[in-house]
Amino acid sequence: MALTTLWQPWEADRASGDDAGPAAGVDLRDRVADLTAGFHDGTGYHRPSREHRETVAAGVGLVIDGDVDGAARRLAEVDFVVRTFTDSATGRRTAEIADAAGGAERRRGWGRVYLDLSTRAHWSVQIPHPVADLDTELLGVDVLRARPGGVLILAGAHRRAGEDGVADVAHQRTSVFHAVHEELVRRDLPGVQMHGFADDSVPGEDVVVSTGRGDAAQPSARGLADRLDADGFAVCRGWARRCVLEGRGNVQGRASAERGVPFLHVELSRTVREDADRTRAVVAATAAVVDDWR
């Protein structure tokens, strides 16, 4: 059962740390592109402590509950901040949870969370490998914009930024990214995680759709695959046959499976991600799935 919250509709100028007035607009795509422009495999990554992880996740939960002032106080304990702005593409109020200092943000590499404040949060889109999976960071923004009530979890470093795979948040439980995912799963929020692959990694396929370790999202997975198939995509269905890149080792998928919360793992070829029309079709098909998660 989902938690009862104190959420109420957000007024345009009601948020601590507001850096844009009610009439101002911020292009969320540009904001994410600016952050990820400096990502590469040599930037480094600082493993967060349990206190860091839990504090950021708690701050996200407070924003979801409508207590942005409480979130700001809690996040300040680990030098994070919550800002709000109007996304220029949607006109919807958006909250950004991020490292307080720009330089430290890239050094620590703990990522950001964006929440649509126009209605109660009820689904998430997750980008664990920005830049490494080229353009998935922008795809995440487009999916978030496609339907109200979304939460975008964005990893804060290239997947190979740290030693021994520590920055690969899709396979590490000791990340801020995973802690935020667990907070959302605790609230029974379903999610879709977007990845990218080189064309020759899965020859003949445009998209791989799977449900990771769980099966709660099988109806959603079938619906997504059918919509993509109708749009002319070659889709490998992970529940119907063996596919490469099924994401069964994905730790966010495992956490969702443990609670029976729907989780979709979606892999897109390089060719699809480089084609604006096909990317829009993927966003539209994903948005239709989100409609079923209300």
GROMACS .gro file of C-alpha atoms in nm:
model
  294
    1MET     CA    1   0.000   0.000   0.000
    2ALA     CA    2   0.130   0.346  -0.090
    3LEU     CA    3   0.215   0.578   0.198
    4THR     CA    4  -0.025   0.854   0.294
    5THR     CA    5   0.144   1.190   0.241
    6LEU     CA    6   0.093   1.554   0.322
    7TRP     CA    7   0.108   1.649  -0.048
    8GLN     CA    8  -0.101   1.933  -0.179
    9PRO     CA    9  -0.095   2.119  -0.514
   10TRP     CA   10   0.203   2.350  -0.540
   11GLU     CA   11   0.158   2.721  -0.587
   12ALA     CA   12   0.384   2.872  -0.852
   13ASP     CA   13   0.605   3.060  -0.607
   14ARG     CA   14   0.586   2.824  -0.310
   15ALA     CA   15   0.926   2.663  -0.261
   16SER     CA   16   1.241   2.720  -0.059
   17GLY     CA   17   1.551   2.810  -0.258
   18ASP     CA   18   1.344   2.939  -0.549
   19ASP     CA   19   1.582   3.059  -0.821
   20ALA     CA   20   1.322   3.156  -1.079
   21GLY     CA   21   1.015   3.373  -1.041
   22PRO     CA   22   0.665   3.254  -1.128
   23ALA     CA   23   0.684   3.389  -1.482
   24ALA     CA   24   1.039   3.270  -1.546
   25GLY     CA   25   1.119   2.959  -1.743
   26VAL     CA   26   1.415   2.723  -1.735
   27ASP     CA   27   1.482   2.474  -2.013
   28LEU     CA   28   1.528   2.148  -1.825
   29ARG     CA   29   1.696   1.989  -2.125
   30ASP     CA   30   1.962   2.262  -2.125
   31ARG     CA   31   2.008   2.229  -1.750
   32VAL     CA   32   2.074   1.857  -1.775
   33ALA     CA   33   2.297   1.899  -2.081
   34ASP     CA   34   2.507   2.158  -1.898
   35LEU     CA   35   2.563   1.920  -1.608
   36THR     CA   36   2.648   1.615  -1.817
   37ALA     CA   37   2.869   1.798  -2.067
   38GLY     CA   38   3.166   1.746  -1.835
   39PHE     CA   39   3.110   1.375  -1.779
   40HIS     CA   40   3.380   1.136  -1.895
   41ASP     CA   41   3.551   0.825  -1.767
   42GLY     CA   42   3.829   1.014  -1.592
   43THR     CA   43   3.633   1.258  -1.377
   44GLY     CA   44   3.643   1.047  -1.062
   45TYR     CA   45   3.370   0.956  -0.818
   46HIS     CA   46   3.339   0.973  -0.440
   47ARG     CA   47   3.151   0.684  -0.281
   48PRO     CA   48   2.880   0.826  -0.053
   49SER     CA   49   2.843   0.713   0.304
   50ARG     CA   50   2.524   0.551   0.425
   51GLU     CA   51   2.434   0.880   0.596
   52HIS     CA   52   2.478   1.070   0.270
   53ARG     CA   53   2.263   0.824   0.078
   54GLU     CA   54   1.984   0.812   0.332
   55THR     CA   55   1.978   1.189   0.380
   56VAL     CA   56   1.936   1.266   0.010
   57ALA     CA   57   1.669   0.998  -0.021
   58ALA     CA   58   1.486   1.139   0.280
   59GLY     CA   59   1.499   1.484   0.124
   60VAL     CA   60   1.339   1.351  -0.192
   61GLY     CA   61   1.067   1.192   0.017
   62LEU     CA   62   0.997   1.521   0.193
   63VAL     CA   63   0.959   1.702  -0.139
   64ILE     CA   64   0.716   1.434  -0.254
   65ASP     CA   65   0.521   1.490   0.068
   66GLY     CA   66   0.502   1.864  -0.002
   67ASP     CA   67   0.740   1.965   0.278
   68VAL     CA   68   0.999   2.149   0.070
   69ASP     CA   69   1.121   2.358   0.364
   70GLY     CA   70   1.185   2.043   0.565
   71ALA     CA   71   1.358   1.893   0.262
   72ALA     CA   72   1.584   2.196   0.231
   73ARG     CA   73   1.688   2.166   0.595
   74ARG     CA   74   1.752   1.794   0.569
   75LEU     CA   75   1.944   1.816   0.242
   76ALA     CA   76   2.165   2.095   0.375
   77GLU     CA   77   2.313   1.839   0.616
   78VAL     CA   78   2.498   1.685   0.320
   79ASP     CA   79   2.548   2.005   0.118
   80PHE     CA   80   2.255   1.941  -0.114
   81VAL     CA   81   1.993   2.196  -0.208
   82VAL     CA   82   1.638   2.197  -0.344
   83ARG     CA   83   1.552   2.458  -0.606
   84THR     CA   84   1.231   2.511  -0.799
   85PHE     CA   85   1.160   2.657  -1.140
   86THR     CA   86   0.907   2.648  -1.419
   87ASP     CA   87   1.011   2.418  -1.702
   88SER     CA   88   0.985   2.630  -2.016
   89ALA     CA   89   0.869   2.338  -2.233
   90THR     CA   90   0.576   2.227  -2.016
   91GLY     CA   91   0.496   2.527  -1.795
   92ARG     CA   92   0.500   2.287  -1.502
   93ARG     CA   93   0.668   2.365  -1.172
   94THR     CA   94   0.973   2.144  -1.122
   95ALA     CA   95   1.195   2.076  -0.822
   96GLU     CA   96   1.566   2.007  -0.858
   97ILE     CA   97   1.759   1.829  -0.584
   98ALA     CA   98   2.130   1.869  -0.645
   99ASP     CA   99   2.472   1.923  -0.494
  100ALA     CA  100   2.493   2.276  -0.357
  101ALA     CA  101   2.822   2.364  -0.528
  102GLY     CA  102   2.885   2.316  -0.900
  103GLY     CA  103   3.247   2.204  -0.867
  104ALA     CA  104   3.175   1.961  -0.587
  105GLU     CA  105   2.881   1.822  -0.779
  106ARG     CA  106   3.100   1.676  -1.051
  107ARG     CA  107   3.369   1.563  -0.806
  108ARG     CA  108   3.126   1.372  -0.586
  109GLY     CA  109   2.914   1.252  -0.876
  110TRP     CA  110   2.600   1.179  -0.676
  111GLY     CA  111   2.356   1.300  -0.936
  112ARG     CA  112   2.034   1.496  -0.936
  113VAL     CA  113   1.664   1.432  -0.893
  114TYR     CA  114   1.394   1.627  -1.076
  115LEU     CA  115   1.032   1.613  -0.962
  116ASP     CA  116   0.728   1.743  -1.144
  117LEU     CA  117   0.533   1.937  -0.881
  118SER     CA  118   0.210   1.984  -1.075
  119THR     CA  119   0.053   1.674  -0.920
  120ARG     CA  120   0.135   1.392  -0.682
  121ALA     CA  121   0.440   1.189  -0.784
  122HIS     CA  122   0.334   0.844  -0.905
  123TRP     CA  123   0.607   0.718  -1.143
  124SER     CA  124   0.976   0.756  -1.222
  125VAL     CA  125   1.217   0.756  -1.513
  126GLN     CA  126   1.577   0.667  -1.437
  127ILE     CA  127   1.901   0.738  -1.624
  128PRO     CA  128   2.190   0.545  -1.465
  129HIS     CA  129   2.445   0.590  -1.746
  130PRO     CA  130   2.431   0.949  -1.877
  131VAL     CA  131   2.677   1.022  -2.159
  132ALA     CA  132   2.814   0.665  -2.145
  133ASP     CA  133   2.478   0.561  -2.292
  134LEU     CA  134   2.477   0.854  -2.531
  135ASP     CA  135   2.179   1.092  -2.516
  136THR     CA  136   1.985   0.888  -2.259
  137GLU     CA  137   2.014   1.187  -2.025
  138LEU     CA  138   1.810   1.395  -2.270
  139LEU     CA  139   1.571   1.108  -2.335
  140GLY     CA  140   1.504   1.103  -1.961
  141VAL     CA  141   1.404   1.469  -1.970
  142ASP     CA  142   1.171   1.407  -2.264
  143VAL     CA  143   1.002   1.115  -2.086
  144LEU     CA  144   0.962   1.322  -1.767
  145ARG     CA  145   0.800   1.601  -1.967
  146ALA     CA  146   0.564   1.363  -2.145
  147ARG     CA  147   0.336   1.305  -1.845
  148PRO     CA  148   0.273   1.485  -1.512
  149GLY     CA  149   0.367   1.336  -1.177
  150GLY     CA  150   0.708   1.201  -1.275
  151VAL     CA  151   1.040   1.181  -1.093
  152LEU     CA  152   1.365   1.178  -1.292
  153ILE     CA  153   1.663   1.015  -1.120
  154LEU     CA  154   1.984   1.114  -1.300
  155ALA     CA  155   2.320   0.960  -1.216
  156GLY     CA  156   2.592   1.217  -1.151
  157ALA     CA  157   2.892   1.061  -1.322
  158HIS     CA  158   3.005   0.857  -1.619
  159ARG     CA  159   2.964   0.487  -1.538
  160ARG     CA  160   3.344   0.441  -1.561
  161ALA     CA  161   3.433   0.753  -1.363
  162GLY     CA  162   3.528   0.559  -1.050
  163GLU     CA  163   3.752   0.261  -0.991
  164ASP     CA  164   3.623  -0.098  -0.991
  165GLY     CA  165   3.283  -0.002  -1.130
  166VAL     CA  166   3.181   0.195  -0.822
  167ALA     CA  167   3.018   0.470  -1.034
  168ASP     CA  168   2.805   0.222  -1.230
  169VAL     CA  169   2.492   0.289  -1.026
  170ALA     CA  170   2.282   0.027  -1.207
  171HIS     CA  171   2.500  -0.236  -1.038
  172GLN     CA  172   2.582  -0.069  -0.706
  173ARG     CA  173   2.353  -0.055  -0.404
  174THR     CA  174   2.584   0.194  -0.230
  175SER     CA  175   2.489   0.495  -0.441
  176VAL     CA  176   2.266   0.797  -0.391
  177PHE     CA  177   2.088   0.693  -0.711
  178HIS     CA  178   1.992   0.358  -0.560
  179ALA     CA  179   1.891   0.511  -0.226
  180VAL     CA  180   1.649   0.744  -0.407
  181HIS     CA  181   1.513   0.451  -0.605
  182GLU     CA  182   1.450   0.262  -0.282
  183GLU     CA  183   1.264   0.562  -0.139
  184LEU     CA  184   1.037   0.563  -0.443
  185VAL     CA  185   0.987   0.186  -0.430
  186ARG     CA  186   0.894   0.217  -0.062
  187ARG     CA  187   0.614   0.442  -0.185
  188ASP     CA  188   0.519   0.186  -0.452
  189LEU     CA  189   0.617   0.411  -0.745
  190PRO     CA  190   0.674   0.211  -1.064
  191GLY     CA  191   0.966   0.311  -1.283
  192VAL     CA  192   1.122   0.282  -1.625
  193GLN     CA  193   1.500   0.279  -1.660
  194MET     CA  194   1.648   0.384  -1.994
  195HIS     CA  195   1.976   0.250  -2.136
  196GLY     CA  196   2.158   0.252  -2.468
  197PHE     CA  197   2.360  -0.003  -2.663
  198ALA     CA  198   2.590  -0.003  -2.963
  199ASP     CA  199   2.413  -0.138  -3.270
  200ASP     CA  200   2.645  -0.437  -3.304
  201SER     CA  201   2.584  -0.542  -2.941
  202VAL     CA  202   2.237  -0.671  -3.028
  203PRO     CA  203   2.236  -0.719  -3.405
  204GLY     CA  204   1.900  -0.684  -3.573
  205GLU     CA  205   1.723  -0.528  -3.275
  206ASP     CA  206   1.627  -0.165  -3.215
  207VAL     CA  207   1.499  -0.204  -2.859
  208VAL     CA  208   1.525  -0.456  -2.578
  209VAL     CA  209   1.232  -0.442  -2.333
  210SER     CA  210   1.245  -0.644  -2.013
  211THR     CA  211   1.128  -0.641  -1.653
  212GLY     CA  212   1.461  -0.722  -1.489
  213ARG     CA  213   1.429  -0.980  -1.211
  214GLY     CA  214   1.060  -0.922  -1.145
  215ASP     CA  215   0.738  -0.976  -1.332
  216ALA     CA  216   0.509  -0.706  -1.186
  217ALA     CA  217   0.563  -0.493  -1.498
  218GLN     CA  218   0.487  -0.764  -1.754
  219PRO     CA  219   0.156  -0.606  -1.868
  220SER     CA  220   0.336  -0.272  -1.908
  221ALA     CA  221   0.627  -0.437  -2.088
  222ARG     CA  222   0.393  -0.609  -2.333
  223GLY     CA  223   0.210  -0.284  -2.396
  224LEU     CA  224   0.533  -0.095  -2.459
  225ALA     CA  225   0.673  -0.363  -2.687
  226ASP     CA  226   0.348  -0.384  -2.885
  227ARG     CA  227   0.337  -0.007  -2.935
  228LEU     CA  228   0.699   0.002  -3.049
  229ASP     CA  229   0.641  -0.294  -3.279
  230ALA     CA  230   0.346  -0.113  -3.435
  231ASP     CA  231   0.576   0.185  -3.496
  232GLY     CA  232   0.818  -0.031  -3.691
  233PHE     CA  233   1.079  -0.105  -3.424
  234ALA     CA  234   1.246  -0.444  -3.399
  235VAL     CA  235   1.186  -0.535  -3.034
  236CYS     CA  236   1.341  -0.814  -2.830
  237ARG     CA  237   1.094  -0.910  -2.554
  238GLY     CA  238   1.289  -1.029  -2.254
  239TRP     CA  239   1.001  -1.228  -2.101
  240ALA     CA  240   0.931  -1.419  -2.423
  241ARG     CA  241   1.280  -1.522  -2.530
  242ARG     CA  242   1.643  -1.485  -2.434
  243CYS     CA  243   1.767  -1.132  -2.508
  244VAL     CA  244   2.103  -0.972  -2.459
  245LEU     CA  245   2.093  -0.683  -2.208
  246GLU     CA  246   1.787  -0.801  -2.016
  247GLY     CA  247   1.904  -0.622  -1.700
  248ARG     CA  248   1.852  -0.916  -1.467
  249GLY     CA  249   2.151  -0.805  -1.261
  250ASN     CA  250   2.024  -0.448  -1.233
  251VAL     CA  251   2.003  -0.364  -0.861
  252GLN     CA  252   1.715  -0.118  -0.900
  253GLY     CA  253   1.519  -0.387  -1.080
  254ARG     CA  254   1.595  -0.631  -0.800
  255ALA     CA  255   1.481  -0.383  -0.534
  256SER     CA  256   1.155  -0.332  -0.721
  257ALA     CA  257   1.106  -0.707  -0.761
  258GLU     CA  258   1.153  -0.763  -0.388
  259ARG     CA  259   0.852  -0.539  -0.322
  260GLY     CA  260   0.651  -0.635  -0.628
  261VAL     CA  261   0.667  -0.285  -0.780
  262PRO     CA  262   0.662  -0.259  -1.162
  263PHE     CA  263   1.004  -0.191  -1.317
  264LEU     CA  264   1.082  -0.165  -1.687
  265HIS     CA  265   1.434  -0.199  -1.826
  266VAL     CA  266   1.456  -0.046  -2.174
  267GLU     CA  267   1.763  -0.060  -2.399
  268LEU     CA  268   1.777   0.148  -2.719
  269SER     CA  269   2.020   0.110  -3.007
  270ARG     CA  270   2.255   0.391  -3.105
  271THR     CA  271   2.069   0.432  -3.435
  272VAL     CA  272   1.738   0.487  -3.253
  273ARG     CA  273   1.890   0.737  -3.011
  274GLU     CA  274   2.040   0.938  -3.299
  275ASP     CA  275   1.708   0.963  -3.484
  276ALA     CA  276   1.484   1.241  -3.350
  277ASP     CA  277   1.165   1.096  -3.500
  278ARG     CA  278   1.227   0.748  -3.361
  279THR     CA  279   1.319   0.891  -3.022
  280ARG     CA  280   0.991   1.081  -3.014
  281ALA     CA  281   0.811   0.756  -3.092
  282VAL     CA  282   0.985   0.587  -2.798
  283VAL     CA  283   0.884   0.873  -2.568
  284ALA     CA  284   0.522   0.854  -2.685
  285ALA     CA  285   0.509   0.477  -2.632
  286THR     CA  286   0.662   0.512  -2.286
  287ALA     CA  287   0.415   0.787  -2.197
  288ALA     CA  288   0.128   0.554  -2.286
  289VAL     CA  289   0.265   0.303  -2.035
  290VAL     CA  290   0.285   0.575  -1.770
  291ASP     CA  291  -0.085   0.645  -1.829
  292ASP     CA  292  -0.155   0.296  -1.697
  293TRP     CA  293   0.042   0.372  -1.378
  294ARG     CA  294  -0.198   0.633  -1.244
   0.00000   0.00000   0.00000
